[in-house]
GROMACS .gro file of N, CA and C in nm:
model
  444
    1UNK      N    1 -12.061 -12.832   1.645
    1UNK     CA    2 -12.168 -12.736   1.628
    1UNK      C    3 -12.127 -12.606   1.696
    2UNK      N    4 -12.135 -12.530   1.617
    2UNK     CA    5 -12.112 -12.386   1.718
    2UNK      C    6 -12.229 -12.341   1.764
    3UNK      N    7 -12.162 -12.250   1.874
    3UNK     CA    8 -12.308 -12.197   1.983
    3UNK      C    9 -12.298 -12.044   1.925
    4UNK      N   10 -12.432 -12.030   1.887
    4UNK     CA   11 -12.470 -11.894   1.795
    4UNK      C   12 -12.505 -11.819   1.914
    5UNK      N   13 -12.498 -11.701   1.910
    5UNK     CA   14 -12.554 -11.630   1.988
    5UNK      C   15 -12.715 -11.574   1.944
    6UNK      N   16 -12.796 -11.598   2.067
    6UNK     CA   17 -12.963 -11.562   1.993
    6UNK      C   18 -12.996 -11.397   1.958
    7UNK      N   19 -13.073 -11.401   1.906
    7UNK     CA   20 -13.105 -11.303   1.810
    7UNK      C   21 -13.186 -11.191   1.942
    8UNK      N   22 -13.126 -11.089   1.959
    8UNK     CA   23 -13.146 -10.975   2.075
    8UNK      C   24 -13.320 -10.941   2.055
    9UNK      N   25 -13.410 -11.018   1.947
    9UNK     CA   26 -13.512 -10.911   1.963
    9UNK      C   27 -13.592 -11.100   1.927
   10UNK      N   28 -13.528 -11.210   2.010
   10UNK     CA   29 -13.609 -11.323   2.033
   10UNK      C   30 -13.644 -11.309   2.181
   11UNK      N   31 -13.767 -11.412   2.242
   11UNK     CA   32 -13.770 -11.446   2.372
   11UNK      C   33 -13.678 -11.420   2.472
   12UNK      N   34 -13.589 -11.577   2.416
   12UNK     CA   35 -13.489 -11.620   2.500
   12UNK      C   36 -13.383 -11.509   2.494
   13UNK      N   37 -13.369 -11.418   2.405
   13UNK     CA   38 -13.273 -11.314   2.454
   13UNK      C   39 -13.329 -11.202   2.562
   14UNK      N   40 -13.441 -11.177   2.498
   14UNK     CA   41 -13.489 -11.114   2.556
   14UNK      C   42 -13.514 -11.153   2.752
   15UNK      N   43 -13.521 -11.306   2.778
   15UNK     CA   44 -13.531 -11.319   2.927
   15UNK      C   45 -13.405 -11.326   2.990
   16UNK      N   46 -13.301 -11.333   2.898
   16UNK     CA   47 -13.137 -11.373   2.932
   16UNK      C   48 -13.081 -11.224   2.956
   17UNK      N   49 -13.137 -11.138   2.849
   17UNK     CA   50 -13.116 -10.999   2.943
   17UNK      C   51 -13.177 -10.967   3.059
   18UNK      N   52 -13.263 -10.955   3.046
   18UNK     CA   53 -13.323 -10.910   3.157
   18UNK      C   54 -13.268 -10.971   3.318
   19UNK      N   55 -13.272 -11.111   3.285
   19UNK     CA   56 -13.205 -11.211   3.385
   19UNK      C   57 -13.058 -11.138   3.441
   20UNK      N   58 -12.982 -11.121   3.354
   20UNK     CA   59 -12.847 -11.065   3.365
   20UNK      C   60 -12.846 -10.874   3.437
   21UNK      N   61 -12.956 -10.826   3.370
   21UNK     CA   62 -12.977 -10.710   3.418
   21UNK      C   63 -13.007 -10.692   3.581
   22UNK      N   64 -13.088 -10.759   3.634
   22UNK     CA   65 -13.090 -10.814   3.749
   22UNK      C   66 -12.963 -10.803   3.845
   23UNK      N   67 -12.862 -10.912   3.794
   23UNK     CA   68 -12.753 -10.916   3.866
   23UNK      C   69 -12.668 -10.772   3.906
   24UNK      N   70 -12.594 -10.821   4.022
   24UNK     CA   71 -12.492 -10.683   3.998
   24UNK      C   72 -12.362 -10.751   3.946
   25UNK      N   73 -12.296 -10.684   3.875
   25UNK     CA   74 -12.149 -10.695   3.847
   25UNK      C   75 -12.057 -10.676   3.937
   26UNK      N   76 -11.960 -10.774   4.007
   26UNK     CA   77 -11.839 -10.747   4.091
   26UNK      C   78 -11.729 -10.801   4.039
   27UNK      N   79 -11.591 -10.718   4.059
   27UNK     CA   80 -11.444 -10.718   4.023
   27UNK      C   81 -11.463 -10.866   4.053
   28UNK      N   82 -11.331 -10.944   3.941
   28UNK     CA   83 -11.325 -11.082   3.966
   28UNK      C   84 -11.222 -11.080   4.140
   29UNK      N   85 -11.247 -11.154   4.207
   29UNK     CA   86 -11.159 -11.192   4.320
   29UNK      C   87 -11.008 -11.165   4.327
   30UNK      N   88 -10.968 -11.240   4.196
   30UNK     CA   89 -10.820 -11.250   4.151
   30UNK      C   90 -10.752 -11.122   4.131
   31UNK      N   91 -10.838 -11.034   4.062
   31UNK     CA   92 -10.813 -10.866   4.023
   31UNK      C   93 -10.890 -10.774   4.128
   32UNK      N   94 -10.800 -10.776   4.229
   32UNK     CA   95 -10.873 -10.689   4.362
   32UNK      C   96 -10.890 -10.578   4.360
   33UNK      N   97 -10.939 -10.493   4.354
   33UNK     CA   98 -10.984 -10.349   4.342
   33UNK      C   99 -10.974 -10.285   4.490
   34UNK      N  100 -10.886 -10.157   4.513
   34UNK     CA  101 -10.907 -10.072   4.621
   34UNK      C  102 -10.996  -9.994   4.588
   35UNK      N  103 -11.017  -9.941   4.737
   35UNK     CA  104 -11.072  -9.821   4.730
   35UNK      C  105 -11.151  -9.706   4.638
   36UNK      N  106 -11.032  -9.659   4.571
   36UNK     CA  107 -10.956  -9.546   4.463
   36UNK      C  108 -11.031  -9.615   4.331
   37UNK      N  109 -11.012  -9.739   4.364
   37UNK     CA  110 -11.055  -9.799   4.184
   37UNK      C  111 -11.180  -9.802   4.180
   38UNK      N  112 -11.276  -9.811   4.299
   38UNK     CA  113 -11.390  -9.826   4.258
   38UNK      C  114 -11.494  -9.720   4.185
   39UNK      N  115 -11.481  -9.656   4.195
   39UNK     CA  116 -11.571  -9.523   4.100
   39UNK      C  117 -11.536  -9.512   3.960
   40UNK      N  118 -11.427  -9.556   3.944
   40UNK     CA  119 -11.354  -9.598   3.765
   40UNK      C  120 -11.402  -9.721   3.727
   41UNK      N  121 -11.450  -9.857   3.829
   41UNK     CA  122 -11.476  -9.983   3.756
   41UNK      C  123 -11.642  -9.911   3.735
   42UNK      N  124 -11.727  -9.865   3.849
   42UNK     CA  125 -11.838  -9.830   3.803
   42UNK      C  126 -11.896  -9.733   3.699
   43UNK      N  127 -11.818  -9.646   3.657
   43UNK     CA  128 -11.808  -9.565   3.514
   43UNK      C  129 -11.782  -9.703   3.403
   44UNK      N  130 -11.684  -9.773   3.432
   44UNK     CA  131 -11.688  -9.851   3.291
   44UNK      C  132 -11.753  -9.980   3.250
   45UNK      N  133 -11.797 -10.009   3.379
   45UNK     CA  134 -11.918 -10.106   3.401
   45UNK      C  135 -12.042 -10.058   3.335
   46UNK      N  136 -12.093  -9.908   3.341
   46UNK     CA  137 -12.180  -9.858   3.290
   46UNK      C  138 -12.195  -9.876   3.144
   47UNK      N  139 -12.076  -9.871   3.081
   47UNK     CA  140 -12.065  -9.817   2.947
   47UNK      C  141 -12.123  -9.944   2.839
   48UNK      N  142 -12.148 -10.076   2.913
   48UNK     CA  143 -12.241 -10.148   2.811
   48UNK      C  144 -12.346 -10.192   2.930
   49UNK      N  145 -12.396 -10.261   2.858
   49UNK     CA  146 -12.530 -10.380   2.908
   49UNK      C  147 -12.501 -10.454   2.969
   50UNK      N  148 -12.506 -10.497   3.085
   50UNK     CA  149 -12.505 -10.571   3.160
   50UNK      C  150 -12.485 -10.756   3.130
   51UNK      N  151 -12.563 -10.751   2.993
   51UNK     CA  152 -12.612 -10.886   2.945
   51UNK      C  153 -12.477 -10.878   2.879
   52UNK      N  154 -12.406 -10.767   2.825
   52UNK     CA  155 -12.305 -10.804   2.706
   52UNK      C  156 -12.120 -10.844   2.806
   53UNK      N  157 -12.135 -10.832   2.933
   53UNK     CA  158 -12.005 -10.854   3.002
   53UNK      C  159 -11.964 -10.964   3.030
   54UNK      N  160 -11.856 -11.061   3.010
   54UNK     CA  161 -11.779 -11.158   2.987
   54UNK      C  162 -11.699 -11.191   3.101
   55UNK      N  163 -11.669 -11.312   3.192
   55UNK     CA  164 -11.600 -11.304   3.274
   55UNK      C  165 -11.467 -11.246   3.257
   56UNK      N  166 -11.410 -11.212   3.107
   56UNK     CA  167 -11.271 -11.192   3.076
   56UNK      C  168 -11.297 -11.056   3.041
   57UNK      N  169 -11.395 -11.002   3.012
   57UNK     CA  170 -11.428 -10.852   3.023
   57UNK      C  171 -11.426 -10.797   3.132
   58UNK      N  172 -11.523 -10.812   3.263
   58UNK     CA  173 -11.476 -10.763   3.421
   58UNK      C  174 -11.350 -10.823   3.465
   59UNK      N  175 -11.277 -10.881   3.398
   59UNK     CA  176 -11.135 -10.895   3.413
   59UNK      C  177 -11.050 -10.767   3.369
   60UNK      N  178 -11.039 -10.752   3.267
   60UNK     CA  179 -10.990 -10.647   3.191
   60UNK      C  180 -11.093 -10.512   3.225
   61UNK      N  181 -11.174 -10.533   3.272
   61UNK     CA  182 -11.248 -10.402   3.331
   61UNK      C  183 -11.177 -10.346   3.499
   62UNK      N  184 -11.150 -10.426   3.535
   62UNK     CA  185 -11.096 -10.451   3.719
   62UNK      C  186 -10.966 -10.392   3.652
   63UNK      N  187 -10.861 -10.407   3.565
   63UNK     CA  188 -10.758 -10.360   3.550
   63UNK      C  189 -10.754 -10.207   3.481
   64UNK      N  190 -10.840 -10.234   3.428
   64UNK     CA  191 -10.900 -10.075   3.373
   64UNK      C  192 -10.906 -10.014   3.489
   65UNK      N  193 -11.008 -10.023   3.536
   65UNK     CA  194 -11.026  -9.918   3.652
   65UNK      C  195 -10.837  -9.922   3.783
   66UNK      N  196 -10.828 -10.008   3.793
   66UNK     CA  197 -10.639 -10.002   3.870
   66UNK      C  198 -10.577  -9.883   3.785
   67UNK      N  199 -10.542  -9.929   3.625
   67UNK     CA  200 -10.450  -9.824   3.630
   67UNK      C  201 -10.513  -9.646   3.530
   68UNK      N  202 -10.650  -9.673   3.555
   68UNK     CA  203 -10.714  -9.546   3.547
   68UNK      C  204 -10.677  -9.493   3.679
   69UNK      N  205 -10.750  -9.532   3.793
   69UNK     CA  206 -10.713  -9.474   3.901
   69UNK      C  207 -10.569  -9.436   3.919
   70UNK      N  208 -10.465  -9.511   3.904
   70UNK     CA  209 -10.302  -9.522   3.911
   70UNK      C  210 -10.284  -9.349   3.833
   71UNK      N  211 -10.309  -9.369   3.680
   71UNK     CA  212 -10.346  -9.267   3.587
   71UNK      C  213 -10.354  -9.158   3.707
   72UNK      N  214 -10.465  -9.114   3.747
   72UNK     CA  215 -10.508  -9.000   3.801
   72UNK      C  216 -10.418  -8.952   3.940
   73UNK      N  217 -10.375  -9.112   4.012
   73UNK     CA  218 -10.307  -9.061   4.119
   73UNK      C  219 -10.180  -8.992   4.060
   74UNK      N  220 -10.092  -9.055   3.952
   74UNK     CA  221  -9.961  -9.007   3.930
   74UNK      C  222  -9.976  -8.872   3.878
   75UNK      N  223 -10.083  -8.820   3.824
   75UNK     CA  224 -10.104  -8.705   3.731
   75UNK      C  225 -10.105  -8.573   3.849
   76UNK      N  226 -10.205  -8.621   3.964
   76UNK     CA  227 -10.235  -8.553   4.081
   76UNK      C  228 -10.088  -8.508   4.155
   77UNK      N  229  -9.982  -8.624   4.155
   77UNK     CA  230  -9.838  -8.581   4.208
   77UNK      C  231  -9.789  -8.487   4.099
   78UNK      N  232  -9.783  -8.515   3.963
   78UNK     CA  233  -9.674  -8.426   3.890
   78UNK      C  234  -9.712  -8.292   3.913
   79UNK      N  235  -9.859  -8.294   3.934
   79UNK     CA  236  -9.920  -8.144   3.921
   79UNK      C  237  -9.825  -8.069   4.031
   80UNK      N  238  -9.761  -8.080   4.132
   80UNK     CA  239  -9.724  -8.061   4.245
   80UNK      C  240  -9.562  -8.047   4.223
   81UNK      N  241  -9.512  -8.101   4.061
   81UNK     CA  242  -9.391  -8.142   4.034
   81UNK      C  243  -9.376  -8.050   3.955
   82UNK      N  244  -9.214  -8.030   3.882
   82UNK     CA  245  -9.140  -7.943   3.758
   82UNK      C  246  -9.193  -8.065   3.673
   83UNK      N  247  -9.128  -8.000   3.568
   83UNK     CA  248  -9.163  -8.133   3.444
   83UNK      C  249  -9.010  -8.176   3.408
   84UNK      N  250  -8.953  -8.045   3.411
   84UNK     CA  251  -8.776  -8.075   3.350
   84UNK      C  252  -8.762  -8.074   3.494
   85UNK      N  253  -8.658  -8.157   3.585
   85UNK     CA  254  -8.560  -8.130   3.676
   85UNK      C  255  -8.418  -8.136   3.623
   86UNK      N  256  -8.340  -8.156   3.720
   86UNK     CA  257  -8.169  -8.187   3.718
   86UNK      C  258  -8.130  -8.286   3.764
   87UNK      N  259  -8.028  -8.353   3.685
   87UNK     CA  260  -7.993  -8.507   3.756
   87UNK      C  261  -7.894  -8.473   3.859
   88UNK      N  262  -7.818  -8.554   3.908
   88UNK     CA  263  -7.666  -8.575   3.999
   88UNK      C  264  -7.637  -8.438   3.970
   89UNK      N  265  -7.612  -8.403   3.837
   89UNK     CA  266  -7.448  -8.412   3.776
   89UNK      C  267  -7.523  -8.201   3.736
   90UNK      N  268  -7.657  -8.196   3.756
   90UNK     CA  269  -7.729  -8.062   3.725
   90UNK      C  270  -7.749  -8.067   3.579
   91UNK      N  271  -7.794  -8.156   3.535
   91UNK     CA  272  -7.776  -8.129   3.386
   91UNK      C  273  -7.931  -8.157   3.374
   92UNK      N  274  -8.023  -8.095   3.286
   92UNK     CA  275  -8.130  -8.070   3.292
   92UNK      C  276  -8.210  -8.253   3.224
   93UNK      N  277  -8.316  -8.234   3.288
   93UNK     CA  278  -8.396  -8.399   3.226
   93UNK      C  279  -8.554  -8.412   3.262
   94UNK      N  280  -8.623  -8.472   3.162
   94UNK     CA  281  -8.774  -8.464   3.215
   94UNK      C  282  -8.750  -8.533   3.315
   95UNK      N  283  -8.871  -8.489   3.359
   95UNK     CA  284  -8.911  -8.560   3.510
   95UNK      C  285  -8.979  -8.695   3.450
   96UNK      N  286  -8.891  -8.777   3.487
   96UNK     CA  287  -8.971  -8.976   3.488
   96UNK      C  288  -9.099  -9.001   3.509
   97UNK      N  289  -9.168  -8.890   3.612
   97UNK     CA  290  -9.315  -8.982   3.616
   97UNK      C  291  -9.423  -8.916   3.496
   98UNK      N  292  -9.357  -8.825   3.423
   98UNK     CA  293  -9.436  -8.817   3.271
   98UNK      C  294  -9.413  -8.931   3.201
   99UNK      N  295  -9.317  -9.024   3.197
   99UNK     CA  296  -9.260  -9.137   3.096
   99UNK      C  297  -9.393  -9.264   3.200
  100UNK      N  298  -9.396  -9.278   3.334
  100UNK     CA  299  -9.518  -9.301   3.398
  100UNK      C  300  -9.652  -9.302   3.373
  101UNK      N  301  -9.656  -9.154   3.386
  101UNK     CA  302  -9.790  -9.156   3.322
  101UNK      C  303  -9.834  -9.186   3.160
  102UNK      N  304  -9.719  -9.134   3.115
  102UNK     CA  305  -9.751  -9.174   2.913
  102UNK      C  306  -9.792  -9.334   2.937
  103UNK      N  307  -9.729  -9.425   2.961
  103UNK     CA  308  -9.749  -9.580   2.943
  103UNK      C  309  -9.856  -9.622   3.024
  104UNK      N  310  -9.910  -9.523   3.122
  104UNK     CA  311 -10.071  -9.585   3.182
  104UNK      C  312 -10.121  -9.493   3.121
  105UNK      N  313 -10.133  -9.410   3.086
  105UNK     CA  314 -10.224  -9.387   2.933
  105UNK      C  315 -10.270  -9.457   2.851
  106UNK      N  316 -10.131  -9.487   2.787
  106UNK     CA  317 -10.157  -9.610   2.648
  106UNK      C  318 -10.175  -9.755   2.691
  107UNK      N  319 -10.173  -9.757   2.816
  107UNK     CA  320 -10.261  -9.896   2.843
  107UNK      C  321 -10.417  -9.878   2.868
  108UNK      N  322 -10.462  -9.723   2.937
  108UNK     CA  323 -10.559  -9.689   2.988
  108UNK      C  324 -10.665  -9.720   2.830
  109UNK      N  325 -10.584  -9.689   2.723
  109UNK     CA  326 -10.620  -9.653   2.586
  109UNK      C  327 -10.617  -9.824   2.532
  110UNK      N  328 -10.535  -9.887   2.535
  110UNK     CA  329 -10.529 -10.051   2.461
  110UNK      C  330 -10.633 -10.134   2.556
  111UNK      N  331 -10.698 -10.076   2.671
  111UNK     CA  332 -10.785 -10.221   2.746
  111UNK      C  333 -10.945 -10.159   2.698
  112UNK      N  334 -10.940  -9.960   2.708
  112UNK     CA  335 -11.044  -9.939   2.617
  112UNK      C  336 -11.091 -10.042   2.486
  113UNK      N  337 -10.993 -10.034   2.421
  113UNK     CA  338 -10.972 -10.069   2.284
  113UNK      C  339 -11.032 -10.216   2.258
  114UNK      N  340 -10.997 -10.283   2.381
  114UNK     CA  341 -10.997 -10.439   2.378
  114UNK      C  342 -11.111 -10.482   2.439
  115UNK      N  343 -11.193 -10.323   2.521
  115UNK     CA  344 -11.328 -10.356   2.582
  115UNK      C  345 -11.470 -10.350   2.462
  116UNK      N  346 -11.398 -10.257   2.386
  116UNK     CA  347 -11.492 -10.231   2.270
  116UNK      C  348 -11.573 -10.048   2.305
  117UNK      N  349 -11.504 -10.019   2.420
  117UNK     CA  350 -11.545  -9.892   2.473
  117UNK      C  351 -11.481  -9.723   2.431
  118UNK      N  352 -11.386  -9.819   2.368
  118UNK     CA  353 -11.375  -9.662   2.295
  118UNK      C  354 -11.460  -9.608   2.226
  119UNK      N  355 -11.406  -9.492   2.141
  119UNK     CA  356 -11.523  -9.369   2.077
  119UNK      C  357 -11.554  -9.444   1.968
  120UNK      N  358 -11.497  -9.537   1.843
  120UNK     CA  359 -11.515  -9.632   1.771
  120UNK      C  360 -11.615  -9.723   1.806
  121UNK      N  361 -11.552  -9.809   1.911
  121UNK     CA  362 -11.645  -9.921   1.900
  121UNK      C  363 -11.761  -9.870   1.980
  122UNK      N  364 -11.787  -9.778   2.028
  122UNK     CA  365 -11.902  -9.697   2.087
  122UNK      C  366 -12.032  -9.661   1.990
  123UNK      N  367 -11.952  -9.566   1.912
  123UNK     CA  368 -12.063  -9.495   1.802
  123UNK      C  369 -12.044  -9.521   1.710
  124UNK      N  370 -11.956  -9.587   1.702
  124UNK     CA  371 -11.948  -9.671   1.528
  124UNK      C  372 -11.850  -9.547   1.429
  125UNK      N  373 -11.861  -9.552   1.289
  125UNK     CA  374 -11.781  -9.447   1.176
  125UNK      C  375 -11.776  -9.304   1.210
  126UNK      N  376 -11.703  -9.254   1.194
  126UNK     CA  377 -11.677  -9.119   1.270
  126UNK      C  378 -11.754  -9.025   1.147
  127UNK      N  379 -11.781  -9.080   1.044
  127UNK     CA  380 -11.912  -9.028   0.961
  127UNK      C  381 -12.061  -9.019   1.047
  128UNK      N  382 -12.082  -9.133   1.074
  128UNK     CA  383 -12.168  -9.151   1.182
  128UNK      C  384 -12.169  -9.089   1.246
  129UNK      N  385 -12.114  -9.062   1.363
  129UNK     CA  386 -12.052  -8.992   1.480
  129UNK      C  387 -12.119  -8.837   1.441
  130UNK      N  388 -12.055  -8.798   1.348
  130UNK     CA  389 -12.055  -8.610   1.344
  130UNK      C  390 -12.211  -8.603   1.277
  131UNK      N  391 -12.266  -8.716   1.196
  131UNK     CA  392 -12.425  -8.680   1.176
  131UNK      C  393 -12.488  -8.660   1.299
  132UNK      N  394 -12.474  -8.755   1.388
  132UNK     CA  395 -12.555  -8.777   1.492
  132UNK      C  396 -12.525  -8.648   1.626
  133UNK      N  397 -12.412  -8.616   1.605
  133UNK     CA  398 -12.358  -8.499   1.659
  133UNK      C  399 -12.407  -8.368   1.671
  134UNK      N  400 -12.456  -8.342   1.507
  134UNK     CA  401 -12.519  -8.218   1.449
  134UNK      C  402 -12.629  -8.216   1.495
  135UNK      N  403 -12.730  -8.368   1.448
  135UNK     CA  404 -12.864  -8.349   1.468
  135UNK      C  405 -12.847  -8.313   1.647
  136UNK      N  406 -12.773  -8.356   1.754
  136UNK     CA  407 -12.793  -8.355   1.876
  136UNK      C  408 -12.802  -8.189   1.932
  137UNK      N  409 -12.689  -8.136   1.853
  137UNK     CA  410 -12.624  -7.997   1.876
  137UNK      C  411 -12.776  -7.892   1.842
  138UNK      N  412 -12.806  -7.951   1.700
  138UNK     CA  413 -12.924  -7.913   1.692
  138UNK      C  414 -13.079  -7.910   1.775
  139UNK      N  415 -13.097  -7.993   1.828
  139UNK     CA  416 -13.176  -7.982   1.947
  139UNK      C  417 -13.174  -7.948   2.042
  140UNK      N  418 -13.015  -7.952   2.052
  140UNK     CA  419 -13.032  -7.875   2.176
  140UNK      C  420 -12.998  -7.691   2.222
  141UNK      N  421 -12.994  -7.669   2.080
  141UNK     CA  422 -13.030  -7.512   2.052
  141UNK      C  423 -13.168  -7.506   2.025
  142UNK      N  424 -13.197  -7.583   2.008
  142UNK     CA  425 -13.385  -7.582   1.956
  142UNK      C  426 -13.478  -7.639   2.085
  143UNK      N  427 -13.413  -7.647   2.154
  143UNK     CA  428 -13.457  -7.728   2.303
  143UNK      C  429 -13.630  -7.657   2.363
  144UNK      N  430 -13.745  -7.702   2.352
  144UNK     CA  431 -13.836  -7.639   2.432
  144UNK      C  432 -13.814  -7.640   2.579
  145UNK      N  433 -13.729  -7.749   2.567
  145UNK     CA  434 -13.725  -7.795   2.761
  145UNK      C  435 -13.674  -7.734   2.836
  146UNK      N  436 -13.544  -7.627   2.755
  146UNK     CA  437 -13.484  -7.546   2.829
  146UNK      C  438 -13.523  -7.411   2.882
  147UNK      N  439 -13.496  -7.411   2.997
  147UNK     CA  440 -13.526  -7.296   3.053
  147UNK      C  441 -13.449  -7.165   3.006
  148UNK      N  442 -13.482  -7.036   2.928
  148UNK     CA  443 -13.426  -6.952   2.966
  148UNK      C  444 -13.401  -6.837   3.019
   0.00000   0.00000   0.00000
C-alpha cells in the first residue's frame, strides 16, 4: 500500500502543519554548521513551509548554507586579488580561486535545484512568472500606501 500524502486543505493536514509549524528547524548533527553558515541556513529554511522539510532536505539545506557561506568568503578574498596573475616562470594565468568559486557556484545552483528552491520550482513557468510580475510592478506604481 502506498502512503499518500493528505490532501493540504483536509483536517489532518491541516493539524500536521500547524504541528510542524510549531517546531523549530535545526542543522542535522552530522552536517555541522559554523558560525558564518548560520544566516544562509536561515534564509533557506525560510524559503518553504516548515511542514514541507524532509530530514534529507535540512540535510542538503546544512550544506547549502556551508558552501553558500564558503561562496561569499572566497568571493570576499578575490575582491582583494588580480584575476590574471603570473606563474614561476611569469607567464600570465587566471587566478585559481575564480576556478573555486565557479564550482561552489554550480553546486550553490545544483542543491538549489534539488531543494526545489530555485526560481522554477518557486514560481512555477516563466510565463507565469512575468504575468505575475507585471500585475505586481503594476501596483506598485499604483500603490495608495505609498508615501510620496
Amino acid at each position: 500500500m502506498t502512503n499518500r500524502k493528505q490532501r493540504i486543505d483536509s483536517a489532518t493536514a491541516a493539524v500536521e502543519v500547524m504541528r510542524k509549524a510549531a517546531a523549530e528547524l535545526f542543522p542535522p548533527e552530522h552536517v555541522p554548521l559554523g558560525e558564518r553558515d548560520l544566516p544562509f541556513w536561515l534564509n533557506i529554511i525560510a524559503e518553504k513551509a516548515k511542514s514541507e522539510w524532509t530530514a534529507h532536505d535540512l540535510e542538503l539545506a546544512a550544506l547549502l548554507s556551508r558552501a553558500m557561506s564558503r561562496l561569499e568568503r572566497e568571493e570576499a578574498v578575490l575582491d582583494g586579488e588580480d584575476t590574471v596573475m603570473s606563474n614561476a616562470g611569469g607567464t600570465p594565468m587566471q587566478n585559481p580561486r575564480i576556478r573555486v568559486i565557479a564550482d561552489l557556484h554550480a553546486r550553490v545552483i545544483k542543491y538549489r535545484q534539488t531543494l526545489g528552491i530555485h526560481s522554477r520550482g518557486k514560481g512555477g513557468e516563466a510565463r507565469d512568472v512575468a504575468k505575475r510580475r507585471d500585475m505586481a510592478r503594476g501596483l506598485e506604481v499604483d500603490n495608495p500606501l505609498a508615501d510620496d
